[in-house]
């Protein structure tokens, strides 16, 4: 059974300061936990009710503590209104990345994206389109926020998300053959633009767009046109929707 200290620890992980302190995060649901176990993330606890089918779970490390509990205790540590039968507590992985890989591929940069659902969806989009790295500004919503984790639907297992100073990152990599893309109303229509197989794609804050510090670093401004162009439409696209359109157009050129 779950001890009081374990309940206290796992419940505390709903807050960023305790996730940072303990370097742990919580994932809920069989599919999500299965994906994370298959990614070989270090697992601290797997907590489940008697009804959960744990025999089908991928192999987990020997240090993992398997805890059976009743539904009432599981509800105490869940962030969901309707808790799953299984919860996993995982070690936050390191944020190292291969610079050679970055130089030869597309990466997404998120400039102060605030909505957990948007971040989780963008991680899924990156996974779908084979983009292995997402770099986030320090003020972007925390990847390990429970709402973000649930929204990734397991894509977190396959996409590396790194928090860093985006301005320094762009300064390090940008060059004549490594473009930096961003979406702007005054940009060139994406469907007519020349798009590279490598570079950075910057997606801005939901309300403010790309920050003034990063705007001058964008070497290729893109615009997603509305249809028809002479008709009034929504003022803007949700950042995750815009990201999906942009990534799709980049990959379409490689077919």
Short mmCIF file of C-alpha atoms in Angstrom, two decimals:
data_model
loop_
_atom_site.label_atom_id
_atom_site.label_comp_id
_atom_site.label_asym_id
_atom_site.label_seq_id
_atom_site.Cartn_x
_atom_site.Cartn_y
_atom_site.Cartn_z
CA UNK A 1 0.00 0.00 0.00
CA UNK A 2 0.98 3.62 -0.46
CA UNK A 3 2.58 5.19 2.61
CA UNK A 4 1.68 8.68 3.79
CA UNK A 5 5.13 9.91 2.74
CA UNK A 6 4.68 8.47 -0.76
CA UNK A 7 1.26 10.08 -1.10
CA UNK A 8 2.74 13.39 0.05
CA UNK A 9 5.68 13.14 -2.38
CA UNK A 10 3.64 12.13 -5.43
CA UNK A 11 0.93 14.71 -4.74
CA UNK A 12 3.60 17.42 -4.44
CA UNK A 13 4.80 16.67 -7.98
CA UNK A 14 1.79 18.53 -9.36
CA UNK A 15 3.83 21.68 -8.56
CA UNK A 16 6.90 22.66 -10.56
CA UNK A 17 9.09 23.54 -7.58
CA UNK A 18 8.74 20.02 -6.20
CA UNK A 19 9.29 18.43 -9.61
CA UNK A 20 12.50 20.45 -9.86
CA UNK A 21 13.50 19.58 -6.30
CA UNK A 22 12.98 15.82 -6.66
CA UNK A 23 13.66 15.59 -10.43
CA UNK A 24 10.52 13.48 -10.82
CA UNK A 25 7.28 13.73 -12.79
CA UNK A 26 3.98 11.85 -12.91
CA UNK A 27 2.31 10.13 -15.87
CA UNK A 28 -1.17 8.61 -15.79
CA UNK A 29 -2.79 5.97 -17.96
CA UNK A 30 -1.72 2.66 -19.45
CA UNK A 31 -0.81 3.95 -22.95
CA UNK A 32 1.27 6.86 -21.70
CA UNK A 33 3.11 4.75 -19.13
CA UNK A 34 3.75 2.03 -21.72
CA UNK A 35 5.34 4.56 -24.11
CA UNK A 36 7.53 6.01 -21.36
CA UNK A 37 8.66 2.56 -20.20
CA UNK A 38 9.55 1.61 -23.78
CA UNK A 39 11.69 4.75 -23.99
CA UNK A 40 13.78 3.38 -21.10
CA UNK A 41 13.14 6.38 -18.86
CA UNK A 42 14.15 5.62 -15.28
CA UNK A 43 11.05 4.68 -13.30
CA UNK A 44 10.68 5.20 -9.54
CA UNK A 45 7.14 3.98 -8.84
CA UNK A 46 4.34 2.25 -10.67
CA UNK A 47 1.16 2.56 -8.63
CA UNK A 48 -1.91 0.59 -9.66
CA UNK A 49 -5.23 -0.73 -8.50
CA UNK A 50 -6.00 -4.43 -8.37
CA UNK A 51 -8.02 -4.04 -11.59
CA UNK A 52 -5.04 -2.76 -13.62
CA UNK A 53 -3.47 -5.26 -16.01
CA UNK A 54 0.22 -4.74 -15.25
CA UNK A 55 1.44 -8.04 -16.69
CA UNK A 56 1.36 -6.52 -20.19
CA UNK A 57 3.55 -3.55 -19.28
CA UNK A 58 7.00 -3.34 -20.92
CA UNK A 59 9.94 -4.32 -18.76
CA UNK A 60 10.81 -1.70 -16.16
CA UNK A 61 14.04 -1.26 -14.25
CA UNK A 62 14.75 -3.36 -11.18
CA UNK A 63 14.76 -0.31 -8.89
CA UNK A 64 11.13 0.42 -9.71
CA UNK A 65 8.79 0.00 -6.76
CA UNK A 66 5.52 -1.65 -7.77
CA UNK A 67 2.71 -0.58 -5.43
CA UNK A 68 -0.85 -1.88 -5.40
CA UNK A 69 -3.38 0.43 -3.80
CA UNK A 70 -7.11 0.98 -3.63
CA UNK A 71 -8.95 3.52 -5.76
CA UNK A 72 -9.31 6.01 -2.92
CA UNK A 73 -5.53 6.27 -2.39
CA UNK A 74 -4.88 6.47 -6.11
CA UNK A 75 -7.34 9.35 -6.35
CA UNK A 76 -5.29 11.25 -3.75
CA UNK A 77 -2.24 11.32 -6.03
CA UNK A 78 -4.01 11.77 -9.37
CA UNK A 79 -4.37 15.11 -11.15
CA UNK A 80 -7.30 13.81 -13.23
CA UNK A 81 -10.99 14.18 -12.42
CA UNK A 82 -11.45 10.55 -13.39
CA UNK A 83 -8.21 8.79 -12.42
CA UNK A 84 -6.79 5.90 -14.40
CA UNK A 85 -6.06 2.54 -12.76
CA UNK A 86 -2.32 3.14 -13.09
CA UNK A 87 0.11 5.97 -12.35
CA UNK A 88 3.85 6.09 -13.00
CA UNK A 89 6.48 8.27 -11.36
CA UNK A 90 9.50 8.83 -13.62
CA UNK A 91 12.91 10.46 -13.33
CA UNK A 92 13.26 13.68 -15.35
CA UNK A 93 15.87 12.90 -18.03
CA UNK A 94 18.96 15.00 -18.69
CA UNK A 95 18.77 17.78 -21.25
CA UNK A 96 21.87 16.94 -23.29
CA UNK A 97 21.61 17.03 -27.09
CA UNK A 98 23.81 16.17 -30.07
CA UNK A 99 24.90 19.39 -31.80
CA UNK A 100 25.85 17.52 -34.99
CA UNK A 101 22.30 16.20 -35.21
CA UNK A 102 20.87 19.71 -34.76
CA UNK A 103 23.05 21.04 -37.58
CA UNK A 104 21.58 18.54 -40.02
CA UNK A 105 17.88 18.61 -39.08
CA UNK A 106 14.81 20.71 -38.35
CA UNK A 107 14.11 21.75 -34.78
CA UNK A 108 11.20 23.67 -33.25
CA UNK A 109 11.85 26.65 -30.96
CA UNK A 110 9.04 27.72 -28.62
CA UNK A 111 9.19 31.34 -27.51
CA UNK A 112 7.23 31.69 -24.23
CA UNK A 113 4.35 29.34 -25.12
CA UNK A 114 2.12 29.38 -22.03
CA UNK A 115 -0.75 26.94 -22.53
CA UNK A 116 -0.07 23.34 -21.37
CA UNK A 117 -2.35 21.94 -24.05
CA UNK A 118 -0.45 23.82 -26.75
CA UNK A 119 2.93 22.54 -25.58
CA UNK A 120 1.69 18.96 -25.29
CA UNK A 121 0.12 19.12 -28.75
CA UNK A 122 3.29 20.58 -30.28
CA UNK A 123 5.31 17.70 -28.83
CA UNK A 124 2.87 15.31 -30.56
CA UNK A 125 3.18 17.29 -33.80
CA UNK A 126 6.98 17.10 -33.66
CA UNK A 127 6.76 13.35 -33.06
CA UNK A 128 4.38 12.89 -36.02
CA UNK A 129 6.59 14.82 -38.42
CA UNK A 130 9.86 13.27 -37.27
CA UNK A 131 11.24 16.36 -35.55
CA UNK A 132 13.39 15.10 -32.70
CA UNK A 133 14.20 18.30 -30.81
CA UNK A 134 12.12 21.12 -29.33
CA UNK A 135 13.93 24.01 -27.66
CA UNK A 136 11.89 26.09 -25.21
CA UNK A 137 12.54 29.51 -23.74
CA UNK A 138 12.90 29.58 -19.96
CA UNK A 139 9.42 31.15 -19.67
CA UNK A 140 7.64 28.45 -21.68
CA UNK A 141 5.22 26.32 -19.65
CA UNK A 142 6.91 23.40 -17.88
CA UNK A 143 7.05 20.21 -19.93
CA UNK A 144 6.39 18.12 -16.83
CA UNK A 145 3.20 19.95 -15.87
CA UNK A 146 0.63 17.10 -15.57
CA UNK A 147 -1.59 18.71 -18.23
CA UNK A 148 1.33 18.86 -20.67
CA UNK A 149 2.32 15.25 -19.96
CA UNK A 150 -1.23 14.04 -20.66
CA UNK A 151 -1.50 16.14 -23.83
CA UNK A 152 1.69 14.63 -25.28
CA UNK A 153 -0.05 11.22 -25.38
CA UNK A 154 3.31 9.47 -25.10
CA UNK A 155 5.14 11.54 -27.74
CA UNK A 156 7.35 12.79 -24.91
CA UNK A 157 9.09 9.40 -25.10
CA UNK A 158 10.40 10.15 -28.59
CA UNK A 159 10.98 13.92 -28.66
CA UNK A 160 13.76 15.67 -26.77
CA UNK A 161 12.57 18.91 -25.13
CA UNK A 162 15.26 21.29 -23.86
CA UNK A 163 14.86 24.58 -21.97
CA UNK A 164 17.54 27.11 -22.87
CA UNK A 165 18.30 30.70 -23.85
CA UNK A 166 16.87 30.78 -27.39
CA UNK A 167 18.82 33.87 -28.41
CA UNK A 168 22.15 32.20 -27.56
CA UNK A 169 21.02 29.01 -29.28
CA UNK A 170 20.15 30.80 -32.52
CA UNK A 171 23.41 32.77 -32.39
CA UNK A 172 25.31 29.48 -32.11
CA UNK A 173 23.69 27.67 -35.04
CA UNK A 174 22.32 30.23 -37.50
CA UNK A 175 24.28 30.62 -40.75
CA UNK A 176 23.71 31.15 -44.46
CA UNK A 177 22.92 27.46 -44.91
CA UNK A 178 21.09 27.01 -41.60
CA UNK A 179 17.96 29.21 -41.82
CA UNK A 180 15.81 30.46 -38.97
CA UNK A 181 12.09 30.50 -39.82
CA UNK A 182 9.28 32.33 -38.06
CA UNK A 183 5.63 33.08 -38.83
CA UNK A 184 4.65 36.72 -39.43
CA UNK A 185 1.72 38.53 -41.03
CA UNK A 186 4.21 40.31 -43.28
CA UNK A 187 5.99 37.09 -44.23
CA UNK A 188 6.13 35.28 -47.56
CA UNK A 189 3.32 32.80 -48.21
CA UNK A 190 4.59 29.46 -46.92
CA UNK A 191 3.16 27.57 -49.90
CA UNK A 192 5.40 29.55 -52.27
CA UNK A 193 8.49 29.76 -50.06
CA UNK A 194 11.70 27.81 -50.48
CA UNK A 195 12.02 25.57 -47.42
CA UNK A 196 15.14 23.81 -46.21
CA UNK A 197 15.47 20.32 -44.71
CA UNK A 198 17.36 21.83 -41.77
CA UNK A 199 17.07 24.90 -39.59
CA UNK A 200 15.04 26.34 -36.72
CA UNK A 201 11.28 26.94 -36.79
CA UNK A 202 10.32 29.55 -34.16
CA UNK A 203 6.76 29.56 -32.84
CA UNK A 204 5.83 32.53 -30.67
CA UNK A 205 3.72 33.24 -27.60
CA UNK A 206 -0.05 32.79 -27.95
CA UNK A 207 -0.83 36.48 -27.55
CA UNK A 208 2.40 38.33 -28.37
CA UNK A 209 3.96 36.20 -31.09
CA UNK A 210 7.73 36.03 -31.47
CA UNK A 211 9.53 38.24 -28.95
CA UNK A 212 11.40 41.43 -29.99
CA UNK A 213 14.72 39.83 -29.01
CA UNK A 214 14.26 36.95 -31.48
CA UNK A 215 12.57 38.77 -34.38
CA UNK A 216 15.84 40.20 -35.80
CA UNK A 217 17.34 36.68 -35.79
CA UNK A 218 14.68 35.28 -38.13
CA UNK A 219 16.19 34.93 -41.60
CA UNK A 220 13.03 33.69 -43.34
CA UNK A 221 9.61 35.11 -42.48
CA UNK A 222 6.69 32.84 -43.35
CA UNK A 223 2.98 33.62 -43.61
CA UNK A 224 0.10 31.12 -43.47
CA UNK A 225 -2.53 32.71 -45.73
CA UNK A 226 -6.25 32.66 -45.01
CA UNK A 227 -8.74 31.68 -47.73
CA UNK A 228 -10.10 33.55 -49.53
CA UNK A 229 -7.62 36.35 -48.95
CA UNK A 230 -10.19 39.11 -49.48
CA UNK A 231 -12.62 37.78 -46.89
CA UNK A 232 -12.58 38.49 -43.16
CA UNK A 233 -11.60 35.41 -41.11
CA UNK A 234 -10.30 34.66 -37.62
CA UNK A 235 -7.64 37.10 -36.48
CA UNK A 236 -5.00 34.40 -35.99
CA UNK A 237 -4.36 30.67 -35.65
CA UNK A 238 -3.74 28.80 -32.42
CA UNK A 239 0.02 28.28 -32.06
CA UNK A 240 -0.23 24.49 -32.11
CA UNK A 241 -2.44 24.59 -35.22
CA UNK A 242 0.01 26.95 -36.94
CA UNK A 243 2.90 24.70 -35.94
CA UNK A 244 1.13 21.71 -37.48
CA UNK A 245 0.59 23.52 -40.78
CA UNK A 246 4.19 24.73 -40.91
CA UNK A 247 5.67 21.30 -40.12
CA UNK A 248 3.38 19.62 -42.63
CA UNK A 249 4.48 21.98 -45.40
CA UNK A 250 8.17 21.42 -44.62
CA UNK A 251 7.74 17.65 -44.75
CA UNK A 252 5.51 17.73 -47.84
CA UNK A 253 8.46 19.08 -49.83
CA UNK A 254 10.44 15.92 -48.96
CA UNK A 255 7.90 13.50 -50.45
#
